[in-house]
Short mmCIF file of C-alpha atoms and ligand atoms in Angstrom, two decimals:
data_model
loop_
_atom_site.label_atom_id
_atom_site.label_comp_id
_atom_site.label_asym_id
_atom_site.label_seq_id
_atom_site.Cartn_x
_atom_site.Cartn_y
_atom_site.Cartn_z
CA UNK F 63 60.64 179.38 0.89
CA UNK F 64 60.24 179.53 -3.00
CA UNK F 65 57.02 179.11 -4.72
CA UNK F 66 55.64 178.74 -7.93
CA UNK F 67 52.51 179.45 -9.15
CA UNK F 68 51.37 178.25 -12.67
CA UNK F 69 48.65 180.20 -14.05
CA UNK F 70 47.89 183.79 -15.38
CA UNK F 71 44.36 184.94 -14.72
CA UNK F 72 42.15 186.78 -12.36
CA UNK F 73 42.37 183.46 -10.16
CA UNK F 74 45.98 183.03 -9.86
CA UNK F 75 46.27 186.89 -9.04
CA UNK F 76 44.37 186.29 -6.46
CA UNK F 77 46.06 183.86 -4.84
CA UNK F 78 49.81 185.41 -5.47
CA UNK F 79 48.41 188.11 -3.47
CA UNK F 80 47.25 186.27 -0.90
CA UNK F 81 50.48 184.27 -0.99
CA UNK F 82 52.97 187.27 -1.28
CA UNK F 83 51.61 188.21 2.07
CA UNK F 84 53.12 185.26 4.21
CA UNK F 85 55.89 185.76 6.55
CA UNK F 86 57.19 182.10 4.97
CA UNK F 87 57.63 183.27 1.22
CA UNK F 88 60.91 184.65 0.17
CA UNK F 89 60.38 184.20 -3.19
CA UNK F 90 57.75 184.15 -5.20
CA UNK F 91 57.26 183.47 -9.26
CA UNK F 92 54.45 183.01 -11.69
CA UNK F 93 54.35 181.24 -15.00
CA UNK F 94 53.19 182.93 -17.05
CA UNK F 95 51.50 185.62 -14.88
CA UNK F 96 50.01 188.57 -15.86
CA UNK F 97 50.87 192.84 -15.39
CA UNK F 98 48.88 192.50 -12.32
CA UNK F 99 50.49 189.35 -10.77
CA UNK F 100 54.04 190.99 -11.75
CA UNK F 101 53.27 193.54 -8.85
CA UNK F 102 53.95 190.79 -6.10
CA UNK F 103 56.09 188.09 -8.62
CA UNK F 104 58.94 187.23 -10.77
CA UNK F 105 56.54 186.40 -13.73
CA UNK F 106 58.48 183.53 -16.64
CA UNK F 107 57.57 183.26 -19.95
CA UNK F 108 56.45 179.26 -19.69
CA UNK F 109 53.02 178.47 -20.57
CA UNK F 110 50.92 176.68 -17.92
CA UNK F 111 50.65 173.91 -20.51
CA UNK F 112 54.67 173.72 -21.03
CA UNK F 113 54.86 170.89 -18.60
CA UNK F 114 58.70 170.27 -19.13
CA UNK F 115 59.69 173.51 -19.19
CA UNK F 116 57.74 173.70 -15.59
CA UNK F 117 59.07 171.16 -13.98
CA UNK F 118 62.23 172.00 -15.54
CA UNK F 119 62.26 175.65 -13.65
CA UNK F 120 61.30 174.47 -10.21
CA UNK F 121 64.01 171.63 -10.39
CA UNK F 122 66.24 174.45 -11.40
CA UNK F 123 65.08 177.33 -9.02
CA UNK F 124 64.36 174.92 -5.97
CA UNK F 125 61.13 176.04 -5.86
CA UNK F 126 59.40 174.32 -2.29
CA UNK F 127 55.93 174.64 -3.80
CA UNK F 128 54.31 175.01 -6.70
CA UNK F 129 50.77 175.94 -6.81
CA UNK F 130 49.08 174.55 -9.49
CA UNK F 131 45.62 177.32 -10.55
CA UNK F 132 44.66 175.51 -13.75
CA UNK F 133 42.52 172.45 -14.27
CA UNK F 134 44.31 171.40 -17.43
CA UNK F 135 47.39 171.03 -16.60
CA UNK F 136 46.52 168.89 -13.37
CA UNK F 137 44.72 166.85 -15.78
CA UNK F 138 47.57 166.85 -17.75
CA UNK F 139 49.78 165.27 -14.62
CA UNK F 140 51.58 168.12 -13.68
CA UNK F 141 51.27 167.22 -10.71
CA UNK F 142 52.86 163.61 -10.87
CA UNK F 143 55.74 165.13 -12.76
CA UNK F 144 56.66 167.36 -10.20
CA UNK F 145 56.29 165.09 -7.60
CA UNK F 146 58.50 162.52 -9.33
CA UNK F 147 60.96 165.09 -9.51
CA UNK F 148 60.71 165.16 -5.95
CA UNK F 149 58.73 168.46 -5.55
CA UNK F 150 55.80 169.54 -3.69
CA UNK F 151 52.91 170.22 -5.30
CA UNK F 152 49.38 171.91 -4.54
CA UNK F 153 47.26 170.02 -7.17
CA UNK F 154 45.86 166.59 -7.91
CA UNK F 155 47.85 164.01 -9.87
CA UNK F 156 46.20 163.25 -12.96
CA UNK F 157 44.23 160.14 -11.41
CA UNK F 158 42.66 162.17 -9.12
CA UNK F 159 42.29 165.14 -11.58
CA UNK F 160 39.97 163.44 -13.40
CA UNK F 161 37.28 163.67 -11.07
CA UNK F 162 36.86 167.01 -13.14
CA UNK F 163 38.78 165.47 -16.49
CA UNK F 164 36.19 162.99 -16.74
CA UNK F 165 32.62 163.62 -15.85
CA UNK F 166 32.13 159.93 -16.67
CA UNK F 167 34.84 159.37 -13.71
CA UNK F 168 33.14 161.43 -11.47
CA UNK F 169 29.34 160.28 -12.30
CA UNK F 170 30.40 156.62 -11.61
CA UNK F 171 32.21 157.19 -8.42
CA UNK F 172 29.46 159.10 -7.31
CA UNK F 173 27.32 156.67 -8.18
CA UNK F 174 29.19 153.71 -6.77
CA UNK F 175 29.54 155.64 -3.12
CA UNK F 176 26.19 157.13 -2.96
CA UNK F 177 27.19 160.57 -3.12
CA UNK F 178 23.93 162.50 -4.40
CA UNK F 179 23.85 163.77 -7.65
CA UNK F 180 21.32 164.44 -10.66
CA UNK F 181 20.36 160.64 -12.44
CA UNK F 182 22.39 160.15 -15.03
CA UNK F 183 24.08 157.83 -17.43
CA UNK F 184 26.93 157.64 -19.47
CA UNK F 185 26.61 156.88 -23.58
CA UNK F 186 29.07 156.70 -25.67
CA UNK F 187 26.87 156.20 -29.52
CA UNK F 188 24.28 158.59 -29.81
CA UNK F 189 21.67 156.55 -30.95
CA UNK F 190 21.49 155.00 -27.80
CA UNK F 191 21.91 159.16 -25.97
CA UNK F 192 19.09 160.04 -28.16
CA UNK F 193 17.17 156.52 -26.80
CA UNK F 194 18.37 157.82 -23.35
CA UNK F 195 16.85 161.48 -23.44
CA UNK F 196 13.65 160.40 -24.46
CA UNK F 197 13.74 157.90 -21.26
CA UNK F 198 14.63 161.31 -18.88
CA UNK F 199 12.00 163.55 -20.74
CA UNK F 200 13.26 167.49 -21.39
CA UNK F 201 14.10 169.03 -19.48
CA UNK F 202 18.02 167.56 -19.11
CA UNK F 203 21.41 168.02 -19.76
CA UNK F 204 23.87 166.49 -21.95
CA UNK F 205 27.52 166.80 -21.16
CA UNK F 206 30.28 166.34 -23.16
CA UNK F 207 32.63 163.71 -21.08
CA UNK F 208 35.99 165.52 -21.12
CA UNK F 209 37.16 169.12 -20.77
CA UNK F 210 35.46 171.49 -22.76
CA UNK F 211 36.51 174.77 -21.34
CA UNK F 212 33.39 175.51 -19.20
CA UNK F 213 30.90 175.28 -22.00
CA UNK F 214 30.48 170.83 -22.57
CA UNK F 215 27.25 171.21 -20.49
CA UNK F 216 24.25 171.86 -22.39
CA UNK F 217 20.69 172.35 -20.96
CA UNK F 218 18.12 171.08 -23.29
CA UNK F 219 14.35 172.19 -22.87
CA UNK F 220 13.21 170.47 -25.38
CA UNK F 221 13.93 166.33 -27.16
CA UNK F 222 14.65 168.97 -30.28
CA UNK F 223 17.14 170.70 -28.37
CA UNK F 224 18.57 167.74 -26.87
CA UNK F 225 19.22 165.40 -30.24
CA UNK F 226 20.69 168.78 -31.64
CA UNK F 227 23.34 168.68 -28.41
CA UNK F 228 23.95 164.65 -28.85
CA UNK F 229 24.73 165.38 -32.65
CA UNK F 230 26.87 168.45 -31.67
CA UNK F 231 29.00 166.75 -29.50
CA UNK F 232 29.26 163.39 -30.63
CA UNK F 233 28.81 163.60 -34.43
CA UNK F 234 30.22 166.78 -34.93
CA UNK F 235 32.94 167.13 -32.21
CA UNK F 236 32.29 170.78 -31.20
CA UNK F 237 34.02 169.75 -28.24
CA UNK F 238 36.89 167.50 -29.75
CA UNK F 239 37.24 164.50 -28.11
CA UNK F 240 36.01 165.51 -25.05
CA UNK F 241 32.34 164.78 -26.98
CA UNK F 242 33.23 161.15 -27.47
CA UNK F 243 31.19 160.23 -24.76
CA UNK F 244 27.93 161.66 -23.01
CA UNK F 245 26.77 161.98 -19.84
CA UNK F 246 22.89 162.88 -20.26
CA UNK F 247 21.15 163.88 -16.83
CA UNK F 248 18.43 164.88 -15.27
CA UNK F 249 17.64 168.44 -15.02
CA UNK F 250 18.43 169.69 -11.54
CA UNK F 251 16.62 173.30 -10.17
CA UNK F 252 17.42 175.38 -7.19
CA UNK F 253 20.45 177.18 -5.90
CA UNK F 254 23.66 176.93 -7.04
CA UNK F 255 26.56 177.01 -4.94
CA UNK F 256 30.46 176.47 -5.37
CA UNK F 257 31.99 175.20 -2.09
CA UNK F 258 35.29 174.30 -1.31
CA UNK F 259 37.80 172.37 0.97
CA UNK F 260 41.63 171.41 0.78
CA UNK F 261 42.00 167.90 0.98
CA UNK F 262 46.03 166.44 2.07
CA UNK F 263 44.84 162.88 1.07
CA UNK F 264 43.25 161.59 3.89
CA UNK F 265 41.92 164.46 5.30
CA UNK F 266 39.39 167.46 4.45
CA UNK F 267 39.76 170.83 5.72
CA UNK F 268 36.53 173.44 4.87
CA UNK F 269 37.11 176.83 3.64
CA UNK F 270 33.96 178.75 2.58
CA UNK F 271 31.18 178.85 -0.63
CA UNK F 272 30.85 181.40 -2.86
CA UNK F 273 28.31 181.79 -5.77
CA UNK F 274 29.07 182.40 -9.57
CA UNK F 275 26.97 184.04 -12.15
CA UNK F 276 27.29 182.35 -15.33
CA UNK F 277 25.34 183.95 -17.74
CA UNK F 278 26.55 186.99 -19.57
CA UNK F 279 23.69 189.29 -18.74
CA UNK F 280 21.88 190.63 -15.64
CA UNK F 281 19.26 188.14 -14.71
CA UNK F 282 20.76 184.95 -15.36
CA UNK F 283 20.10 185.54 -18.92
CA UNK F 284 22.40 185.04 -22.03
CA UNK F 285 25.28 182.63 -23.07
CA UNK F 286 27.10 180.78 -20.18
CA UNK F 287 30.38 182.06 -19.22
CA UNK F 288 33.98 181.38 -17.53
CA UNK F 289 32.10 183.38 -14.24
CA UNK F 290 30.67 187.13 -14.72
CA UNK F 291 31.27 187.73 -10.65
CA UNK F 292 31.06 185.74 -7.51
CA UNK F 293 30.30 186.49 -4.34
CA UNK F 294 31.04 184.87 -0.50
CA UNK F 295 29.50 184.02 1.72
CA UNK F 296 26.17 182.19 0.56
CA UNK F 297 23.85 183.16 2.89
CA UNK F 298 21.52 180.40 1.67
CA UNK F 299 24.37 178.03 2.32
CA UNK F 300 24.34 178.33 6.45
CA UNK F 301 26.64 175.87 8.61
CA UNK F 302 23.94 173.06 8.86
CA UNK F 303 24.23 172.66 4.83
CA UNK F 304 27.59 172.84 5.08
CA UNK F 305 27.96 170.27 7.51
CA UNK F 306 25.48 167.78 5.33
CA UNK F 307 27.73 168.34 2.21
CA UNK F 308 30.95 167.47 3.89
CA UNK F 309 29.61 164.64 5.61
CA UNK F 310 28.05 163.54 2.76
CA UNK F 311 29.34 164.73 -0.20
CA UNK F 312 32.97 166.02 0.48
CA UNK F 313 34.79 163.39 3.07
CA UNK F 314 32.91 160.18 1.03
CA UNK F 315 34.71 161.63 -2.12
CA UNK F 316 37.72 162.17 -0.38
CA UNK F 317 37.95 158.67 1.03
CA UNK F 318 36.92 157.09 -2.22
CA UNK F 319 39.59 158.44 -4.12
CA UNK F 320 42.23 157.49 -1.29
CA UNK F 321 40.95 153.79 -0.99
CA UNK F 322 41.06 153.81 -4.95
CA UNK F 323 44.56 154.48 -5.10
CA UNK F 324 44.22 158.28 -6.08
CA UNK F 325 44.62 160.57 -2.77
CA UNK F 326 43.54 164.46 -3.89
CA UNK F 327 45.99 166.43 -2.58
CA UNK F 328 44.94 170.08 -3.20
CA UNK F 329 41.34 171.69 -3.57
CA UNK F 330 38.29 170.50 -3.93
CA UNK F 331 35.67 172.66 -5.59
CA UNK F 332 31.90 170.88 -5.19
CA UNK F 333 29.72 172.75 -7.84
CA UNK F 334 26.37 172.25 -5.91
CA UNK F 335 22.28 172.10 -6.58
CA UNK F 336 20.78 173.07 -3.96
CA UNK F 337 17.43 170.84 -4.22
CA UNK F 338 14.44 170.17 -2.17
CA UNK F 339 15.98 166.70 -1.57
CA UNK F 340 18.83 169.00 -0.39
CA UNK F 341 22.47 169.52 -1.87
CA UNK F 342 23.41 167.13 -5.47
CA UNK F 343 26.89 167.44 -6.79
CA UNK F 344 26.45 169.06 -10.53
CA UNK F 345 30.26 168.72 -10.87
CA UNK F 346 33.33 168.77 -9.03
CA UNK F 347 36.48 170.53 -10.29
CA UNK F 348 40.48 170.22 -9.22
CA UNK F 349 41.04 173.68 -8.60
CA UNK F 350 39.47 177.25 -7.40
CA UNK F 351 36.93 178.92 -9.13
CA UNK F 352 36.99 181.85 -11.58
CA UNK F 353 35.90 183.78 -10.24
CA UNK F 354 35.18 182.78 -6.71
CA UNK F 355 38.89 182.57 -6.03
CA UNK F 356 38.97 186.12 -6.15
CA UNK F 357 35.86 186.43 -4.05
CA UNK F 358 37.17 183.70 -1.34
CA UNK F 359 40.57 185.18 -1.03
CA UNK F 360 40.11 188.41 0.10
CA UNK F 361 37.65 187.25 3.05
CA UNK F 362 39.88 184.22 3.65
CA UNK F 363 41.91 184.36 7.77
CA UNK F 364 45.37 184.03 7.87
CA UNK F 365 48.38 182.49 5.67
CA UNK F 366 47.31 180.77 3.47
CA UNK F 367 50.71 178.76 2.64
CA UNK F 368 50.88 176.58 5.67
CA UNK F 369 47.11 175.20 4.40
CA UNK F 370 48.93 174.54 0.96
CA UNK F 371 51.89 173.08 2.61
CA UNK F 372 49.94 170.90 4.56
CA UNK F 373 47.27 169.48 1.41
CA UNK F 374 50.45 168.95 -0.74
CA UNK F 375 52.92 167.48 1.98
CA UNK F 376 49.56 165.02 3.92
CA UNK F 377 50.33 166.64 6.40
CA UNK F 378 47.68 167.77 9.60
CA UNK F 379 45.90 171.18 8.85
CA UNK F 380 47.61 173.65 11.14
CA UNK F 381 45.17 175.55 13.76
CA UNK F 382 43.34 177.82 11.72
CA UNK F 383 40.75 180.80 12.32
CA UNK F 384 37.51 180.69 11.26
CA UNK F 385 35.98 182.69 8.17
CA UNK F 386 35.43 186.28 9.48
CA UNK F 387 31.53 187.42 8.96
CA UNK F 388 32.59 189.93 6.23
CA UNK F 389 31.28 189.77 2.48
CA UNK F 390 32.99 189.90 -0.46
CA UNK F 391 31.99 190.37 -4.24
CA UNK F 392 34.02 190.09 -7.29
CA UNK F 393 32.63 191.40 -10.70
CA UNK F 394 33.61 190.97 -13.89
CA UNK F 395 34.65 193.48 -16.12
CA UNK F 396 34.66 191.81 -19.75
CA UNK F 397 35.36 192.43 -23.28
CA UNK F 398 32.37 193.50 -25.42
CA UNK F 399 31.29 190.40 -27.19
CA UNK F 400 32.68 187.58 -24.90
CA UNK F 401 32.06 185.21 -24.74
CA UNK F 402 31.72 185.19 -28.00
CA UNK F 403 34.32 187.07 -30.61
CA UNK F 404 36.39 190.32 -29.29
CA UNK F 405 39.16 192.33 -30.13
CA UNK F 406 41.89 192.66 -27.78
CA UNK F 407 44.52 195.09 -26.93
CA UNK F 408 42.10 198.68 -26.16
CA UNK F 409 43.77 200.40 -23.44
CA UNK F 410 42.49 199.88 -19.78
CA UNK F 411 41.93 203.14 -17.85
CA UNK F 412 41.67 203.76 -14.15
CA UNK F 413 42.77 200.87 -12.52
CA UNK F 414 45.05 202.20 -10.28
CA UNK F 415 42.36 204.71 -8.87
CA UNK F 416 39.87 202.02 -8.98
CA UNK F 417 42.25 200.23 -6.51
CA UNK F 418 43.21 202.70 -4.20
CA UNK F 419 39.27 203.01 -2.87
CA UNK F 420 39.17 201.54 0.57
CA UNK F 421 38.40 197.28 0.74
CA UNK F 422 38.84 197.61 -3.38
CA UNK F 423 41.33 194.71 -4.87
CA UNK F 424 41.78 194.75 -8.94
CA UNK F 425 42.73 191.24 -10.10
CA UNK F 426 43.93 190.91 -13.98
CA UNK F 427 42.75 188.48 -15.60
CA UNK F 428 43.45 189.37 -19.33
CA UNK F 429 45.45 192.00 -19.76
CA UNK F 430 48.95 192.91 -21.10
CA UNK F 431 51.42 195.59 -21.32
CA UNK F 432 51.61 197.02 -24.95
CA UNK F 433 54.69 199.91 -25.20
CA UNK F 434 54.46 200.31 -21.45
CA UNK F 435 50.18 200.88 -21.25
CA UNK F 436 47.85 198.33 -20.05
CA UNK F 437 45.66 197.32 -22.92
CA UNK F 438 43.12 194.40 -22.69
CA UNK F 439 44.19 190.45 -23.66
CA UNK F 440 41.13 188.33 -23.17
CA UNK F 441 37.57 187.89 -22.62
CA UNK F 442 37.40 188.49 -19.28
CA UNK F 443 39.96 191.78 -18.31
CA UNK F 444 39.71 191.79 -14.81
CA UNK F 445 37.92 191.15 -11.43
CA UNK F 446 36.71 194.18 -9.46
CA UNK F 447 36.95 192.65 -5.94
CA UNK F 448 35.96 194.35 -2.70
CA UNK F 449 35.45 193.09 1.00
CA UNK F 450 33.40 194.82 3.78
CA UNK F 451 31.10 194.69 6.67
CA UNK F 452 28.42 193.38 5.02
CA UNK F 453 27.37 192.51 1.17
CA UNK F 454 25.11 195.51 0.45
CA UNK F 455 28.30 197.70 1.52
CA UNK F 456 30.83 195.31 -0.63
CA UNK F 457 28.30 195.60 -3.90
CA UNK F 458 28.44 199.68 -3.67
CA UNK F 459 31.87 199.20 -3.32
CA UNK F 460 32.66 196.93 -6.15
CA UNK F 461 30.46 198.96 -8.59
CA UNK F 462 32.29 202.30 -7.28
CA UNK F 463 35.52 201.06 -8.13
CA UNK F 464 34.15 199.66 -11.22
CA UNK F 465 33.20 203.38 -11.92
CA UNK F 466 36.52 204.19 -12.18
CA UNK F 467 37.40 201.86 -15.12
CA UNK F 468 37.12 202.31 -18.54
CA UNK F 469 37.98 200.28 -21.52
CA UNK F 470 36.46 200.33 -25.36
CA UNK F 471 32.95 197.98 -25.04
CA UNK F 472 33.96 197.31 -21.32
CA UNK F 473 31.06 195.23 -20.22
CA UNK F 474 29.73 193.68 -17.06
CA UNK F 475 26.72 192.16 -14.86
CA UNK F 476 25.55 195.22 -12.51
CA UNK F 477 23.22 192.81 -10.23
CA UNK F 478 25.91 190.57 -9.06
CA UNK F 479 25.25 189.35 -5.55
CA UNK F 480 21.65 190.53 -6.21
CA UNK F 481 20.62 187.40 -7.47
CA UNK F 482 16.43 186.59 -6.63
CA UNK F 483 16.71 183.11 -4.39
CA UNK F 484 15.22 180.46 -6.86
CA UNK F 485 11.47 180.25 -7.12
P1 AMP O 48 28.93 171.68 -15.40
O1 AMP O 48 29.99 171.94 -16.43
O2 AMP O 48 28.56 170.28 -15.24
O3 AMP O 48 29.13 172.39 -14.11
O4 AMP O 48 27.66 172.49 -15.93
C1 AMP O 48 27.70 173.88 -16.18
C2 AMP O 48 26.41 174.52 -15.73
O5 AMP O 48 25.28 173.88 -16.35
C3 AMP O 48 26.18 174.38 -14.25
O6 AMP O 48 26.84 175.36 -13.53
C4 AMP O 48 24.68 174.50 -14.17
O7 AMP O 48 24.28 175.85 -14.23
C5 AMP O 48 24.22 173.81 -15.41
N1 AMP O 48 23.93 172.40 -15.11
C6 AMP O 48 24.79 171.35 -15.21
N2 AMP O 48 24.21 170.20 -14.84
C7 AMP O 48 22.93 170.50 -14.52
C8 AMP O 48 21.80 169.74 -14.08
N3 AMP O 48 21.85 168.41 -13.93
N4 AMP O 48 20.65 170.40 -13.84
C9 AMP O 48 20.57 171.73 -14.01
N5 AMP O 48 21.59 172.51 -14.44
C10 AMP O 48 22.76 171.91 -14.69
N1 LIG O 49 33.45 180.00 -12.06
C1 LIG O 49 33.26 178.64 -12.35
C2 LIG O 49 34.50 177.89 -12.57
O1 LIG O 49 35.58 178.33 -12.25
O2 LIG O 49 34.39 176.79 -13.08
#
């Protein structure tokens, strides 16, 4: 077969690799793709936000699947285009996309199928979200509605802090339109956790959790981020919690969105609080995480394709195997100052040595090729990945690997997996 897979980051590297390995691909392209995704694809110059010139290329290469790594685009419809071109696609249609396009979307289905989630509700003047936080009490969070790149949820400590955020993103736009509308909720504490399943429509099929580090600096401290490293599995996330969140977090959505007219076809990633009341959805997003991809990839049994086949085709999940008991851990290496302002283009040393070190997988996520040498392109540069026996042993290895890199004002987390349990 022929696949296509639209994205050019750390996650989408991930999953080329993974994908290149199947007995079932022939052919395999990226759009864009990166230096590192070029190793196992044809990488083509189209945007993942060039929706006509996508669909026009896998009309024109017969492409069987297209893989779809990017929430925007879903959100977007690339995935209805395709399929009214009469391709397959891995990826929500837009309808269903917006169960991470619109937190207002997702808030009211929750709340109209009693999935559990943090109290909310959804404003869209801000005297009345101003009227609304003092009903809550600090601490809470006010969301922007839309997509906001990761950073439309802000935690407010204080009523201070929270009319600043309702005047930021509804008075003064800092998220576009996206900040139109609120959703202002109750602060949630505890664990979090990203899960994720493949749904073809009807049915749900688990894969694994993994757990992100947001903040920029060791010790959850700092600015939020895309994802400074993720690790799998969670060992605070043990089958019995998994089994409560699918039965009654996962399948309800799943059904909901098929009786509504709007089957998800793809996967579903359940950001999760783990509470004393037990597990609350804090979002859910169309695609894989950023880095938990990386993290859930390497550790993942098997082809992967016939599981995308099936969620894009509704088809029945082929047998699988389960999730072996090894760990994996995927840090960040980033550019000094993301996520605010950095320069770009400082060569990247060491990656290939970095990679040859047993269990070791370097994903790009920003990077280029400048007159043949790998220089750095974005904020985060790549993900250090490694998988072994157990997580102590993948940590050493990740930060050995990681010893081998060097870039100008390379930074990174150095306690990732090492994260204290939540008092
Ligand atoms: P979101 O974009 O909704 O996932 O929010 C981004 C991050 O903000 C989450 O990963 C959490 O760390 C934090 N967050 C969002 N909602 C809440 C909540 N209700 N309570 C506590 N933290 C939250
Ligand atoms: N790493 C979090 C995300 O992909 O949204």
């Amino acid at each position: 077969m022929r696949v296509l897979v639209v994205g050019g980051g750390g996650r989408e590297h991930a999953l080329v690799w993974k994908i290149a390995q199947s007995p079932l691909v022939q052919r395999l392209y990226a759009a864009p793709g990166n230096p590192g995704i070029a190793r196992h694809a044809t990488c083509v110059p189209i945007a993942a936000s060039a929706l006509d010139d996508l669909v026009a290329f896998a009309r024109g290469e017969g492409i069987d699947l297209t893989v779809v790594g990017p929430e925007a685009p879903l959100v977007a419809g690339l995935a209805d285009r395709l399929a009214g071109a009469g391709l397959t696609v891995f990826g929500p249609s837009a309808r269903a996309a917006a169960l991470e396009g619109s937190k207002a979307f997702a808030k009211d289905l929750m709340a109209r199928h009693g999935i559990p989630t943090a109290r909310f509700r959804m404003l869209d003047d801000p005297a009345a979200a101003r009227r609304y936080c003092r009903e809550v009490g600090p601490p809470l969070v006010v969301k922007a509605d839309g997509l906001a790149g990761g950073k439309g949820a802000i935690v407010c400590r204080t009523l201070g802090e929270a009319d600043a955020a309702v005047a930021e993103c509804m008075e003064r736009r800092a998220f576009g339109a996206a900040g139109a509308r609120v959703v202002v909720e109750e602060f949630l504490t505890g664990e979090e956790v990203s899960f994720f399943a493949l749904a073809n429509g009807r049915d749900v099929l688990p894969l694994a959790a993994a757990q992100d580090h947001k903040t920029v600096f060791d010790g959850d401290r700092g600015p939020n981020t895309g994802g400074m490293g993720a690790y799998s599995p969670v060992a605070a996330f043990d089958a019995a919690l998994e089994q409560g969140v699918l039965k009654a977090i996962v399948w309800p959505t799943v059904t909901a969105l098929a009786q509504e007219d709007a089957p998800y076809h793809g996967v579903l990633f359940v950001g999760l609080m783990l509470t004393r009341e037990g597990p609350k959805v804090l979002e859910f997003n169309c695609r894989f995480g950023d880095p938990e991809c990386q993290a859930l990839v390497v550790r993942a049994p098997g082809d992967l394709v016939p599981l995308l086949l099936a969620a894009a085709r509704g088809e029945a999940w082929p047998v699988t195997s389960p999730w072996p008991p090894q760990a994996s851990v995927c840090v960040t290496l980033a550019s000094g100052g993301y996520p605010g302002r950095y320069v770009t283009g400082l060569p990247i040393e060491g990656v290939e040595a970095a990679a040859r070190r047993p269990g070791v997988h370097v994903f790009h996520a920003g990077t280029a090729l400048a007159g043949g040498r790998l220089v750095t392109a974005g904020g985060r540069v790549l993900a250090v990945t490694a998988l072994a026996a157990t997580l102590a042993s993948a940590i050493e290895a990740a930060y050995g690997a990681i010893g081998e890199i060097r870039f100008e004002s390379m930074h990174f987390r150095s306690d990732i997996g090492r994260r204290r349990p939540a008092a």
